[in-house]
Amino acid sequence: MTRQETVGVGAGAEHLGVDRVIDLGPLHPSAHGAYRLRLTLEGPAEAPVIAAAEPLVGHLHRGAEKLFEVRDYRQVLALANRHDWLAAFCNEVAVATAVERMTGMEVPPRAVWLRALLCELNRMLAHLVFLAPLTRALVGEPTAGTTAAQRGREVVQEVMEEASGGRIHFMFSRIGGLREDVPAGWTERATHALSTVESLLPVIRKSTVDDEGFRRRHRGVGVLGADDAITLGVTGPAARASGVDLDLRRDDPTPAYAELDVRPVLRAEGDALARVQCLLGEVEQSVRLSRECLRRLPSGPVNVRLPKSVKAPEGSVYTWTEAPLGIAGVHLSSRGEKTPWRLKLRTASFNNVQALARLLPGTAVADLPAVLGSFALVVGDIDK
């Protein structure tokens, strides 16, 4: 028997006219919006299998790229961190870098290293948000791992908030550097936060990839092959879990990352378990890289004096950065005015969501929450 069903993922999904709602837990970023999957199911009603899947996007359309065109470059930064709310600081840096390259602006060394540090903290924050619901027991009850993931996320959130003044939309980057220096004593508190996260990781591991029940549920399901990942432009931990050895922090680094030892976390299996293993491995690596940034943090200014109106010269530039979920790209075209003529975003989740059409066929509907929970997406990044 073959039939079609549309499932909704995330809070509010029941209002999208779907047949069934898949709940991934209260901390999943889908709670900020909803996306739909049109599934073709085969087999008996009590144990259906997905024959085909089509992601349906467009329910959280933000119109960011058109809004950029009527705002000056300072105002653009205020919007650049909102489409992927779990990569807010990384998105700010990507846009600021595009303008800096077009104007030939030199960013002070302290700002360069602080940007790298805050990007790594942002990466930890994002991954811990996705890991928290995965630590819950099969019946949905919180475990020690859930508490540990939530605590780790919170301590990172606290130091990000102290540095920037913002809890979600940090608005800390500026063209030419940062808004201001970090507060006195902040580096010591950031060091303590890193130690806290490091101490919590074994507990998170015990509830996820080191738990035999978790491994059994996630092993061999939702497999994405390396060739499919490359063809679809999948990047970030979802691609590296399939063996795609690409990480811009190593392969096209900014000045700070060029001096850091970035070793991409790779798996070859491409299944749900491998994706969770990559998320955990990247948190561990971000702790190490953040410590190195703190150790090498120079003194000096964190920004440059800007003219009253920032105008990029006529022309275009493309910049990209390794955001938590994959490559975030910015294609800036200017006509020499104080507003962009065109500012096109290449967002990680928009490209990655296409892979669901490849990795879901053959998956039992009962395994759908495990597969979707391992495949990290931010809906605002899809519907930018």
mmCIF file of C-alpha atoms in Angstrom:
data_model
loop_
_atom_site.group_PDB
_atom_site.id
_atom_site.type_symbol
_atom_site.label_atom_id
_atom_site.label_comp_id
_atom_site.label_asym_id
_atom_site.label_seq_id
_atom_site.Cartn_x
_atom_site.Cartn_y
_atom_site.Cartn_z
ATOM 1 C CA MET A 1 0.000 0.000 0.000
ATOM 2 C CA THR A 2 1.332 3.440 -0.976
ATOM 3 C CA ARG A 3 0.003 6.692 0.445
ATOM 4 C CA GLN A 4 1.144 10.290 0.915
ATOM 5 C CA GLU A 5 1.377 12.106 4.214
ATOM 6 C CA THR A 6 2.689 15.534 5.225
ATOM 7 C CA VAL A 7 4.410 15.820 8.570
ATOM 8 C CA GLY A 8 5.235 19.039 10.382
ATOM 9 C CA VAL A 9 8.345 19.570 12.477
ATOM 10 C CA GLY A 10 8.508 22.172 15.242
ATOM 11 C CA ALA A 11 6.221 24.258 17.407
ATOM 12 C CA GLY A 12 3.219 25.526 15.476
ATOM 13 C CA ALA A 13 3.435 22.678 12.978
ATOM 14 C CA GLU A 14 -0.127 21.621 13.805
ATOM 15 C CA HIS A 15 -1.316 24.886 12.235
ATOM 16 C CA LEU A 16 0.273 24.129 8.839
ATOM 17 C CA GLY A 17 -2.412 21.702 7.745
ATOM 18 C CA VAL A 18 -0.232 18.646 8.257
ATOM 19 C CA ASP A 19 -1.309 15.092 8.946
ATOM 20 C CA ARG A 20 1.092 14.468 11.806
ATOM 21 C CA VAL A 21 3.440 16.484 14.029
ATOM 22 C CA ILE A 22 6.942 15.211 14.840
ATOM 23 C CA ASP A 23 8.113 16.521 18.215
ATOM 24 C CA LEU A 24 11.892 16.743 18.539
ATOM 25 C CA GLY A 25 11.950 18.140 22.062
ATOM 26 C CA PRO A 26 11.452 21.578 23.598
ATOM 27 C CA LEU A 27 15.003 22.805 22.950
ATOM 28 C CA HIS A 28 15.183 22.073 19.249
ATOM 29 C CA PRO A 29 15.553 25.228 17.100
ATOM 30 C CA SER A 30 12.523 24.115 15.101
ATOM 31 C CA ALA A 31 10.546 25.449 18.047
ATOM 32 C CA HIS A 32 11.224 28.908 16.560
ATOM 33 C CA GLY A 33 9.406 27.973 13.378
ATOM 34 C CA ALA A 34 8.164 24.993 11.434
ATOM 35 C CA TYR A 35 8.965 23.104 8.282
ATOM 36 C CA ARG A 36 7.001 20.429 6.499
ATOM 37 C CA LEU A 37 7.983 17.190 4.835
ATOM 38 C CA ARG A 38 5.789 15.593 2.170
ATOM 39 C CA LEU A 39 6.321 11.870 2.593
ATOM 40 C CA THR A 40 5.288 8.991 0.356
ATOM 41 C CA LEU A 41 4.826 5.958 2.572
ATOM 42 C CA GLU A 42 4.825 2.270 1.701
ATOM 43 C CA GLY A 43 4.081 -0.840 3.700
ATOM 44 C CA PRO A 44 1.529 -1.677 6.369
ATOM 45 C CA ALA A 45 -0.065 1.117 8.382
ATOM 46 C CA GLU A 46 1.445 -0.187 11.614
ATOM 47 C CA ALA A 47 5.041 -0.075 10.257
ATOM 48 C CA PRO A 48 5.236 2.290 7.255
ATOM 49 C CA VAL A 49 8.498 3.042 5.432
ATOM 50 C CA ILE A 50 9.327 6.283 3.618
ATOM 51 C CA ALA A 51 9.526 5.780 -0.149
ATOM 52 C CA ALA A 52 10.042 9.450 -1.066
ATOM 53 C CA ALA A 53 10.450 12.718 0.822
ATOM 54 C CA GLU A 54 10.140 16.341 -0.216
ATOM 55 C CA PRO A 55 11.023 19.216 2.155
ATOM 56 C CA LEU A 56 8.469 22.026 1.912
ATOM 57 C CA VAL A 57 9.977 25.369 2.875
ATOM 58 C CA GLY A 58 8.836 28.972 2.881
ATOM 59 C CA HIS A 59 6.752 29.177 6.054
ATOM 60 C CA LEU A 60 9.086 31.545 7.884
ATOM 61 C CA HIS A 61 10.114 33.797 5.000
ATOM 62 C CA ARG A 62 12.045 36.781 6.338
ATOM 63 C CA GLY A 63 12.872 38.753 3.182
ATOM 64 C CA ALA A 64 16.330 39.519 4.583
ATOM 65 C CA GLU A 65 18.064 40.020 1.244
ATOM 66 C CA LYS A 66 15.588 42.690 0.104
ATOM 67 C CA LEU A 67 15.727 44.425 3.481
ATOM 68 C CA PHE A 68 19.521 44.687 3.125
ATOM 69 C CA GLU A 69 19.110 46.781 -0.013
ATOM 70 C CA VAL A 70 17.414 49.678 1.795
ATOM 71 C CA ARG A 71 19.716 49.808 4.827
ATOM 72 C CA ASP A 72 23.222 51.171 5.159
ATOM 73 C CA TYR A 73 26.055 48.823 6.028
ATOM 74 C CA ARG A 74 25.854 49.472 9.754
ATOM 75 C CA GLN A 75 22.146 48.643 9.736
ATOM 76 C CA VAL A 76 22.720 45.563 7.594
ATOM 77 C CA LEU A 77 24.742 44.021 10.430
ATOM 78 C CA ALA A 78 21.696 44.290 12.696
ATOM 79 C CA LEU A 79 19.780 42.008 10.314
ATOM 80 C CA ALA A 80 22.629 39.707 9.327
ATOM 81 C CA ASN A 81 22.521 37.792 12.609
ATOM 82 C CA ARG A 82 18.799 37.030 12.544
ATOM 83 C CA HIS A 83 18.241 34.440 9.833
ATOM 84 C CA ASP A 84 20.324 31.796 11.641
ATOM 85 C CA TRP A 85 19.802 32.738 15.270
ATOM 86 C CA LEU A 86 22.228 30.026 16.392
ATOM 87 C CA ALA A 87 25.064 31.444 14.278
ATOM 88 C CA ALA A 88 24.403 35.113 14.929
ATOM 89 C CA PHE A 89 27.981 36.196 15.559
ATOM 90 C CA CYS A 90 29.397 34.157 12.650
ATOM 91 C CA ASN A 91 26.870 35.792 10.313
ATOM 92 C CA GLU A 92 27.871 39.267 11.496
ATOM 93 C CA VAL A 93 31.526 38.510 10.787
ATOM 94 C CA ALA A 94 30.754 37.213 7.275
ATOM 95 C CA VAL A 95 28.979 40.438 6.252
ATOM 96 C CA ALA A 96 31.511 42.715 7.957
ATOM 97 C CA THR A 97 34.359 40.880 6.216
ATOM 98 C CA ALA A 98 32.753 41.443 2.810
ATOM 99 C CA VAL A 99 32.611 45.209 3.362
ATOM 100 C CA GLU A 100 36.132 45.287 4.813
ATOM 101 C CA ARG A 101 37.568 43.504 1.782
ATOM 102 C CA MET A 102 35.844 45.857 -0.649
ATOM 103 C CA THR A 103 37.071 48.939 1.201
ATOM 104 C CA GLY A 104 40.556 47.540 1.890
ATOM 105 C CA MET A 105 40.041 48.029 5.614
ATOM 106 C CA GLU A 106 42.585 46.485 8.003
ATOM 107 C CA VAL A 107 41.034 44.937 11.114
ATOM 108 C CA PRO A 108 43.144 45.315 14.295
ATOM 109 C CA PRO A 109 44.809 42.048 15.444
ATOM 110 C CA ARG A 110 42.975 41.956 18.770
ATOM 111 C CA ALA A 111 39.634 42.149 16.960
ATOM 112 C CA VAL A 112 40.719 39.383 14.572
ATOM 113 C CA TRP A 113 41.486 37.025 17.451
ATOM 114 C CA LEU A 114 38.395 38.001 19.435
ATOM 115 C CA ARG A 115 36.265 37.312 16.375
ATOM 116 C CA ALA A 116 37.745 33.820 16.048
ATOM 117 C CA LEU A 117 37.210 33.189 19.761
ATOM 118 C CA LEU A 118 33.590 34.354 19.686
ATOM 119 C CA CYS A 119 32.900 32.308 16.544
ATOM 120 C CA GLU A 120 34.103 29.186 18.357
ATOM 121 C CA LEU A 121 31.975 30.013 21.384
ATOM 122 C CA ASN A 122 29.051 30.521 19.001
ATOM 123 C CA ARG A 123 29.753 27.086 17.473
ATOM 124 C CA MET A 124 29.693 25.434 20.897
ATOM 125 C CA LEU A 125 26.459 27.226 21.759
ATOM 126 C CA ALA A 126 24.739 26.039 18.569
ATOM 127 C CA HIS A 127 25.873 22.427 18.840
ATOM 128 C CA LEU A 128 24.865 22.164 22.500
ATOM 129 C CA VAL A 129 21.376 23.428 21.636
ATOM 130 C CA PHE A 130 21.002 20.588 19.125
ATOM 131 C CA LEU A 131 22.539 18.008 21.450
ATOM 132 C CA ALA A 132 20.268 18.784 24.414
ATOM 133 C CA PRO A 133 17.066 17.130 23.069
ATOM 134 C CA LEU A 134 19.068 14.153 21.801
ATOM 135 C CA THR A 135 20.087 13.320 25.363
ATOM 136 C CA ARG A 136 16.506 12.703 26.453
ATOM 137 C CA ALA A 137 15.405 9.167 27.228
ATOM 138 C CA LEU A 138 13.338 7.197 24.709
ATOM 139 C CA VAL A 139 10.137 8.112 26.548
ATOM 140 C CA GLY A 140 11.088 11.793 26.450
ATOM 141 C CA GLU A 141 12.252 12.152 30.031
ATOM 142 C CA PRO A 142 15.304 14.363 30.721
ATOM 143 C CA THR A 143 18.521 12.598 31.705
ATOM 144 C CA ALA A 144 21.760 13.704 33.332
ATOM 145 C CA GLY A 145 23.003 14.361 29.808
ATOM 146 C CA THR A 146 20.096 16.729 29.166
ATOM 147 C CA THR A 147 20.964 18.738 32.252
ATOM 148 C CA ALA A 148 24.639 18.750 31.266
ATOM 149 C CA ALA A 149 23.920 19.970 27.711
ATOM 150 C CA GLN A 150 21.616 22.685 29.010
ATOM 151 C CA ARG A 151 24.179 23.765 31.601
ATOM 152 C CA GLY A 152 26.966 23.828 29.002
ATOM 153 C CA ARG A 153 24.856 25.904 26.659
ATOM 154 C CA GLU A 154 24.010 28.324 29.450
ATOM 155 C CA VAL A 155 27.594 28.965 30.587
ATOM 156 C CA VAL A 156 28.642 29.689 26.989
ATOM 157 C CA GLN A 157 25.575 31.890 26.559
ATOM 158 C CA GLU A 158 26.528 33.850 29.667
ATOM 159 C CA VAL A 159 30.014 34.785 28.445
ATOM 160 C CA MET A 160 28.681 35.642 24.974
ATOM 161 C CA GLU A 161 26.021 37.823 26.566
ATOM 162 C CA GLU A 162 28.530 39.522 28.874
ATOM 163 C CA ALA A 163 30.826 40.364 25.960
ATOM 164 C CA SER A 164 28.152 41.625 23.585
ATOM 165 C CA GLY A 165 25.194 42.695 25.701
ATOM 166 C CA GLY A 166 22.894 40.512 23.590
ATOM 167 C CA ARG A 167 21.595 37.075 24.435
ATOM 168 C CA ILE A 168 20.528 35.850 21.002
ATOM 169 C CA HIS A 169 21.237 38.642 18.488
ATOM 170 C CA PHE A 170 24.658 39.735 19.660
ATOM 171 C CA MET A 171 25.264 42.735 17.370
ATOM 172 C CA PHE A 172 28.880 42.868 18.539
ATOM 173 C CA SER A 173 30.732 42.960 15.219
ATOM 174 C CA ARG A 174 31.281 46.225 13.440
ATOM 175 C CA ILE A 175 32.798 47.017 10.074
ATOM 176 C CA GLY A 176 36.473 47.320 10.947
ATOM 177 C CA GLY A 177 36.376 45.171 14.083
ATOM 178 C CA LEU A 178 34.123 44.998 17.131
ATOM 179 C CA ARG A 179 31.821 47.468 18.841
ATOM 180 C CA GLU A 180 34.044 47.612 21.910
ATOM 181 C CA ASP A 181 36.535 45.533 23.864
ATOM 182 C CA VAL A 182 35.414 42.736 26.170
ATOM 183 C CA PRO A 183 34.892 43.707 29.832
ATOM 184 C CA ALA A 184 37.661 43.496 32.405
ATOM 185 C CA GLY A 185 37.999 39.948 33.717
ATOM 186 C CA TRP A 186 36.028 38.501 30.827
ATOM 187 C CA THR A 187 38.856 36.303 29.561
ATOM 188 C CA GLU A 188 39.121 34.605 32.972
ATOM 189 C CA ARG A 189 35.380 33.956 33.005
ATOM 190 C CA ALA A 190 35.532 32.629 29.443
ATOM 191 C CA THR A 191 38.355 30.275 30.488
ATOM 192 C CA HIS A 192 36.208 29.021 33.367
ATOM 193 C CA ALA A 193 33.252 28.487 31.006
ATOM 194 C CA LEU A 194 35.437 26.363 28.721
ATOM 195 C CA SER A 195 36.499 24.218 31.677
ATOM 196 C CA THR A 196 32.854 23.783 32.651
ATOM 197 C CA VAL A 197 31.855 22.655 29.149
ATOM 198 C CA GLU A 198 34.804 20.263 29.015
ATOM 199 C CA SER A 199 33.778 18.713 32.337
ATOM 200 C CA LEU A 200 30.206 18.218 31.092
ATOM 201 C CA LEU A 201 31.046 16.543 27.792
ATOM 202 C CA PRO A 202 31.588 13.031 29.255
ATOM 203 C CA VAL A 203 28.076 13.163 30.746
ATOM 204 C CA ILE A 204 26.607 14.221 27.386
ATOM 205 C CA ARG A 205 28.535 11.436 25.652
ATOM 206 C CA LYS A 206 27.249 8.883 28.139
ATOM 207 C CA SER A 207 23.656 9.825 27.260
ATOM 208 C CA THR A 208 24.229 9.790 23.504
ATOM 209 C CA VAL A 209 27.013 8.173 21.482
ATOM 210 C CA ASP A 210 28.319 6.033 24.363
ATOM 211 C CA ASP A 211 24.870 4.685 25.219
ATOM 212 C CA GLU A 212 24.157 1.364 23.558
ATOM 213 C CA GLY A 213 20.437 2.072 23.198
ATOM 214 C CA PHE A 214 21.155 5.423 21.542
ATOM 215 C CA ARG A 215 23.700 3.838 19.203
ATOM 216 C CA ARG A 216 21.230 1.122 18.239
ATOM 217 C CA ARG A 217 18.499 3.662 17.413
ATOM 218 C CA HIS A 218 20.775 5.935 15.375
ATOM 219 C CA ARG A 219 23.173 3.518 13.678
ATOM 220 C CA GLY A 220 22.510 2.883 9.991
ATOM 221 C CA VAL A 221 19.479 5.186 9.642
ATOM 222 C CA GLY A 222 19.237 8.356 7.585
ATOM 223 C CA VAL A 223 22.408 7.588 5.622
ATOM 224 C CA LEU A 224 23.746 10.381 3.386
ATOM 225 C CA GLY A 225 26.531 9.333 1.044
ATOM 226 C CA ALA A 226 29.527 11.552 0.360
ATOM 227 C CA ASP A 227 28.681 11.873 -3.343
ATOM 228 C CA ASP A 228 25.144 13.021 -2.562
ATOM 229 C CA ALA A 229 26.432 15.489 0.024
ATOM 230 C CA ILE A 230 28.828 17.019 -2.501
ATOM 231 C CA THR A 231 26.228 17.096 -5.295
ATOM 232 C CA LEU A 232 23.689 18.889 -3.096
ATOM 233 C CA GLY A 233 26.185 21.322 -1.590
ATOM 234 C CA VAL A 234 25.778 19.983 1.941
ATOM 235 C CA THR A 235 28.429 21.421 4.272
ATOM 236 C CA GLY A 236 29.278 21.544 7.960
ATOM 237 C CA PRO A 237 29.053 18.613 10.371
ATOM 238 C CA ALA A 238 26.306 16.986 8.274
ATOM 239 C CA ALA A 239 28.751 16.715 5.358
ATOM 240 C CA ARG A 240 31.794 15.825 7.445
ATOM 241 C CA ALA A 241 29.795 12.954 8.979
ATOM 242 C CA SER A 242 29.597 11.584 5.426
ATOM 243 C CA GLY A 243 33.359 11.875 4.894
ATOM 244 C CA VAL A 244 33.433 15.234 3.053
ATOM 245 C CA ASP A 245 36.759 16.656 4.204
ATOM 246 C CA LEU A 246 35.965 20.373 3.961
ATOM 247 C CA ASP A 247 36.313 22.972 6.706
ATOM 248 C CA LEU A 248 36.920 26.604 5.765
ATOM 249 C CA ARG A 249 38.694 27.244 9.049
ATOM 250 C CA ARG A 250 41.476 25.088 7.628
ATOM 251 C CA ASP A 251 40.929 25.311 3.867
ATOM 252 C CA ASP A 252 40.382 29.084 3.454
ATOM 253 C CA PRO A 253 41.214 30.542 6.850
ATOM 254 C CA THR A 254 40.988 34.087 8.114
ATOM 255 C CA PRO A 255 44.240 35.417 9.645
ATOM 256 C CA ALA A 256 43.565 33.995 13.130
ATOM 257 C CA TYR A 257 42.459 30.560 11.922
ATOM 258 C CA ALA A 258 45.534 30.364 9.694
ATOM 259 C CA GLU A 259 47.588 30.127 12.886
ATOM 260 C CA LEU A 260 45.343 27.589 14.612
ATOM 261 C CA ASP A 261 45.527 23.819 14.301
ATOM 262 C CA VAL A 262 42.072 23.044 12.897
ATOM 263 C CA ARG A 263 41.525 19.320 12.389
ATOM 264 C CA PRO A 264 38.069 18.628 10.880
ATOM 265 C CA VAL A 265 36.026 16.032 12.760
ATOM 266 C CA LEU A 266 35.269 13.366 10.152
ATOM 267 C CA ARG A 267 33.222 10.189 9.995
ATOM 268 C CA ALA A 268 32.593 7.953 7.010
ATOM 269 C CA GLU A 269 29.257 6.313 7.850
ATOM 270 C CA GLY A 270 26.976 9.253 7.007
ATOM 271 C CA ASP A 271 24.214 8.003 9.314
ATOM 272 C CA ALA A 272 22.405 9.660 12.215
ATOM 273 C CA LEU A 273 24.944 8.340 14.722
ATOM 274 C CA ALA A 274 27.867 9.772 12.743
ATOM 275 C CA ARG A 275 26.230 13.203 12.639
ATOM 276 C CA VAL A 276 25.803 13.248 16.416
ATOM 277 C CA GLN A 277 29.415 12.088 16.842
ATOM 278 C CA CYS A 278 30.574 14.989 14.662
ATOM 279 C CA LEU A 279 28.573 17.509 16.693
ATOM 280 C CA LEU A 280 30.160 16.264 19.907
ATOM 281 C CA GLY A 281 33.627 16.147 18.387
ATOM 282 C CA GLU A 282 33.294 19.713 17.155
ATOM 283 C CA VAL A 283 32.334 20.945 20.613
ATOM 284 C CA GLU A 284 35.508 19.332 21.959
ATOM 285 C CA GLN A 285 37.587 20.947 19.204
ATOM 286 C CA SER A 286 35.994 24.358 19.781
ATOM 287 C CA VAL A 287 36.999 24.176 23.446
ATOM 288 C CA ARG A 288 40.592 23.573 22.363
ATOM 289 C CA LEU A 289 40.584 26.307 19.722
ATOM 290 C CA SER A 290 38.966 28.799 22.110
ATOM 291 C CA ARG A 291 41.671 28.178 24.694
ATOM 292 C CA GLU A 292 44.325 28.809 22.053
ATOM 293 C CA CYS A 293 42.623 32.068 21.031
ATOM 294 C CA LEU A 294 42.583 33.208 24.649
ATOM 295 C CA ARG A 295 46.254 32.300 25.044
ATOM 296 C CA ARG A 296 47.277 34.235 21.939
ATOM 297 C CA LEU A 297 44.938 37.197 22.385
ATOM 298 C CA PRO A 298 46.988 40.382 21.814
ATOM 299 C CA SER A 299 46.371 43.774 23.345
ATOM 300 C CA GLY A 300 45.441 46.888 21.401
ATOM 301 C CA PRO A 301 42.382 48.454 19.782
ATOM 302 C CA VAL A 302 39.422 46.412 18.539
ATOM 303 C CA ASN A 303 38.096 48.725 15.840
ATOM 304 C CA VAL A 304 39.063 51.480 13.421
ATOM 305 C CA ARG A 305 37.655 54.973 13.080
ATOM 306 C CA LEU A 306 34.981 54.974 10.391
ATOM 307 C CA PRO A 307 33.701 57.853 8.266
ATOM 308 C CA LYS A 308 30.222 59.177 8.917
ATOM 309 C CA SER A 309 28.918 57.085 6.032
ATOM 310 C CA VAL A 310 30.498 53.766 5.005
ATOM 311 C CA LYS A 311 30.391 53.273 1.239
ATOM 312 C CA ALA A 312 31.760 50.186 -0.475
ATOM 313 C CA PRO A 313 33.341 50.996 -3.856
ATOM 314 C CA GLU A 314 31.633 49.896 -7.037
ATOM 315 C CA GLY A 315 32.181 46.214 -7.676
ATOM 316 C CA SER A 316 31.472 42.897 -6.001
ATOM 317 C CA VAL A 317 33.067 40.455 -3.605
ATOM 318 C CA TYR A 318 32.267 37.014 -2.213
ATOM 319 C CA THR A 319 33.250 36.009 1.299
ATOM 320 C CA TRP A 320 32.488 32.843 3.198
ATOM 321 C CA THR A 321 32.975 31.468 6.655
ATOM 322 C CA GLU A 322 32.527 28.169 8.480
ATOM 323 C CA ALA A 323 29.340 28.738 10.471
ATOM 324 C CA PRO A 324 28.195 26.078 12.979
ATOM 325 C CA LEU A 325 25.975 24.222 10.493
ATOM 326 C CA GLY A 326 28.093 24.765 7.376
ATOM 327 C CA ILE A 327 29.291 27.389 4.939
ATOM 328 C CA ALA A 328 27.775 30.859 5.269
ATOM 329 C CA GLY A 329 28.540 32.933 2.178
ATOM 330 C CA VAL A 330 27.982 36.594 1.347
ATOM 331 C CA HIS A 331 27.969 37.929 -2.227
ATOM 332 C CA LEU A 332 28.033 41.717 -2.009
ATOM 333 C CA SER A 333 27.504 43.879 -5.084
ATOM 334 C CA SER A 334 27.912 47.643 -4.714
ATOM 335 C CA ARG A 335 27.356 50.699 -6.892
ATOM 336 C CA GLY A 336 29.417 52.871 -4.599
ATOM 337 C CA GLU A 337 26.524 53.911 -2.409
ATOM 338 C CA LYS A 338 25.993 53.603 1.349
ATOM 339 C CA THR A 339 23.537 50.743 0.811
ATOM 340 C CA PRO A 340 24.265 47.454 -1.004
ATOM 341 C CA TRP A 341 22.951 47.131 -4.527
ATOM 342 C CA ARG A 342 22.619 43.380 -3.852
ATOM 343 C CA LEU A 343 23.604 41.263 -0.879
ATOM 344 C CA LYS A 344 23.011 37.570 -1.539
ATOM 345 C CA LEU A 345 23.313 35.062 1.280
ATOM 346 C CA ARG A 346 24.460 31.468 0.923
ATOM 347 C CA THR A 347 23.042 29.876 4.058
ATOM 348 C CA ALA A 348 23.960 26.443 5.398
ATOM 349 C CA SER A 349 20.496 25.135 6.289
ATOM 350 C CA PHE A 350 18.969 26.135 2.925
ATOM 351 C CA ASN A 351 21.411 23.889 1.085
ATOM 352 C CA ASN A 352 21.474 21.153 3.703
ATOM 353 C CA VAL A 353 17.691 20.701 3.928
ATOM 354 C CA GLN A 354 17.644 19.361 0.351
ATOM 355 C CA ALA A 355 19.530 16.302 1.561
ATOM 356 C CA LEU A 356 16.429 15.063 3.388
ATOM 357 C CA ALA A 357 15.051 14.046 0.005
ATOM 358 C CA ARG A 358 18.044 11.701 -0.411
ATOM 359 C CA LEU A 359 18.591 10.351 3.086
ATOM 360 C CA LEU A 360 14.984 9.717 4.206
ATOM 361 C CA PRO A 361 13.801 7.168 1.568
ATOM 362 C CA GLY A 362 14.063 3.693 3.058
ATOM 363 C CA THR A 363 13.710 5.023 6.599
ATOM 364 C CA ALA A 364 10.985 3.625 8.827
ATOM 365 C CA VAL A 365 8.578 6.291 10.062
ATOM 366 C CA ALA A 366 9.369 5.131 13.585
ATOM 367 C CA ASP A 367 12.997 6.227 13.009
ATOM 368 C CA LEU A 368 12.050 9.655 11.674
ATOM 369 C CA PRO A 369 12.523 11.585 14.971
ATOM 370 C CA ALA A 370 16.009 10.093 15.406
ATOM 371 C CA VAL A 371 17.040 11.014 11.857
ATOM 372 C CA LEU A 372 15.604 14.533 11.931
ATOM 373 C CA GLY A 373 17.059 15.178 15.391
ATOM 374 C CA SER A 374 20.533 14.321 14.116
ATOM 375 C CA PHE A 375 20.223 16.531 11.031
ATOM 376 C CA ALA A 376 20.651 20.017 12.453
ATOM 377 C CA LEU A 377 18.675 22.766 10.699
ATOM 378 C CA VAL A 378 17.563 26.301 11.567
ATOM 379 C CA VAL A 379 14.335 27.208 9.814
ATOM 380 C CA GLY A 380 15.051 30.937 9.590
ATOM 381 C CA ASP A 381 18.245 30.090 7.724
ATOM 382 C CA ILE A 382 16.216 28.124 5.192
ATOM 383 C CA ASP A 383 13.588 30.817 4.682
ATOM 384 C CA LYS A 384 15.962 33.772 4.718
#
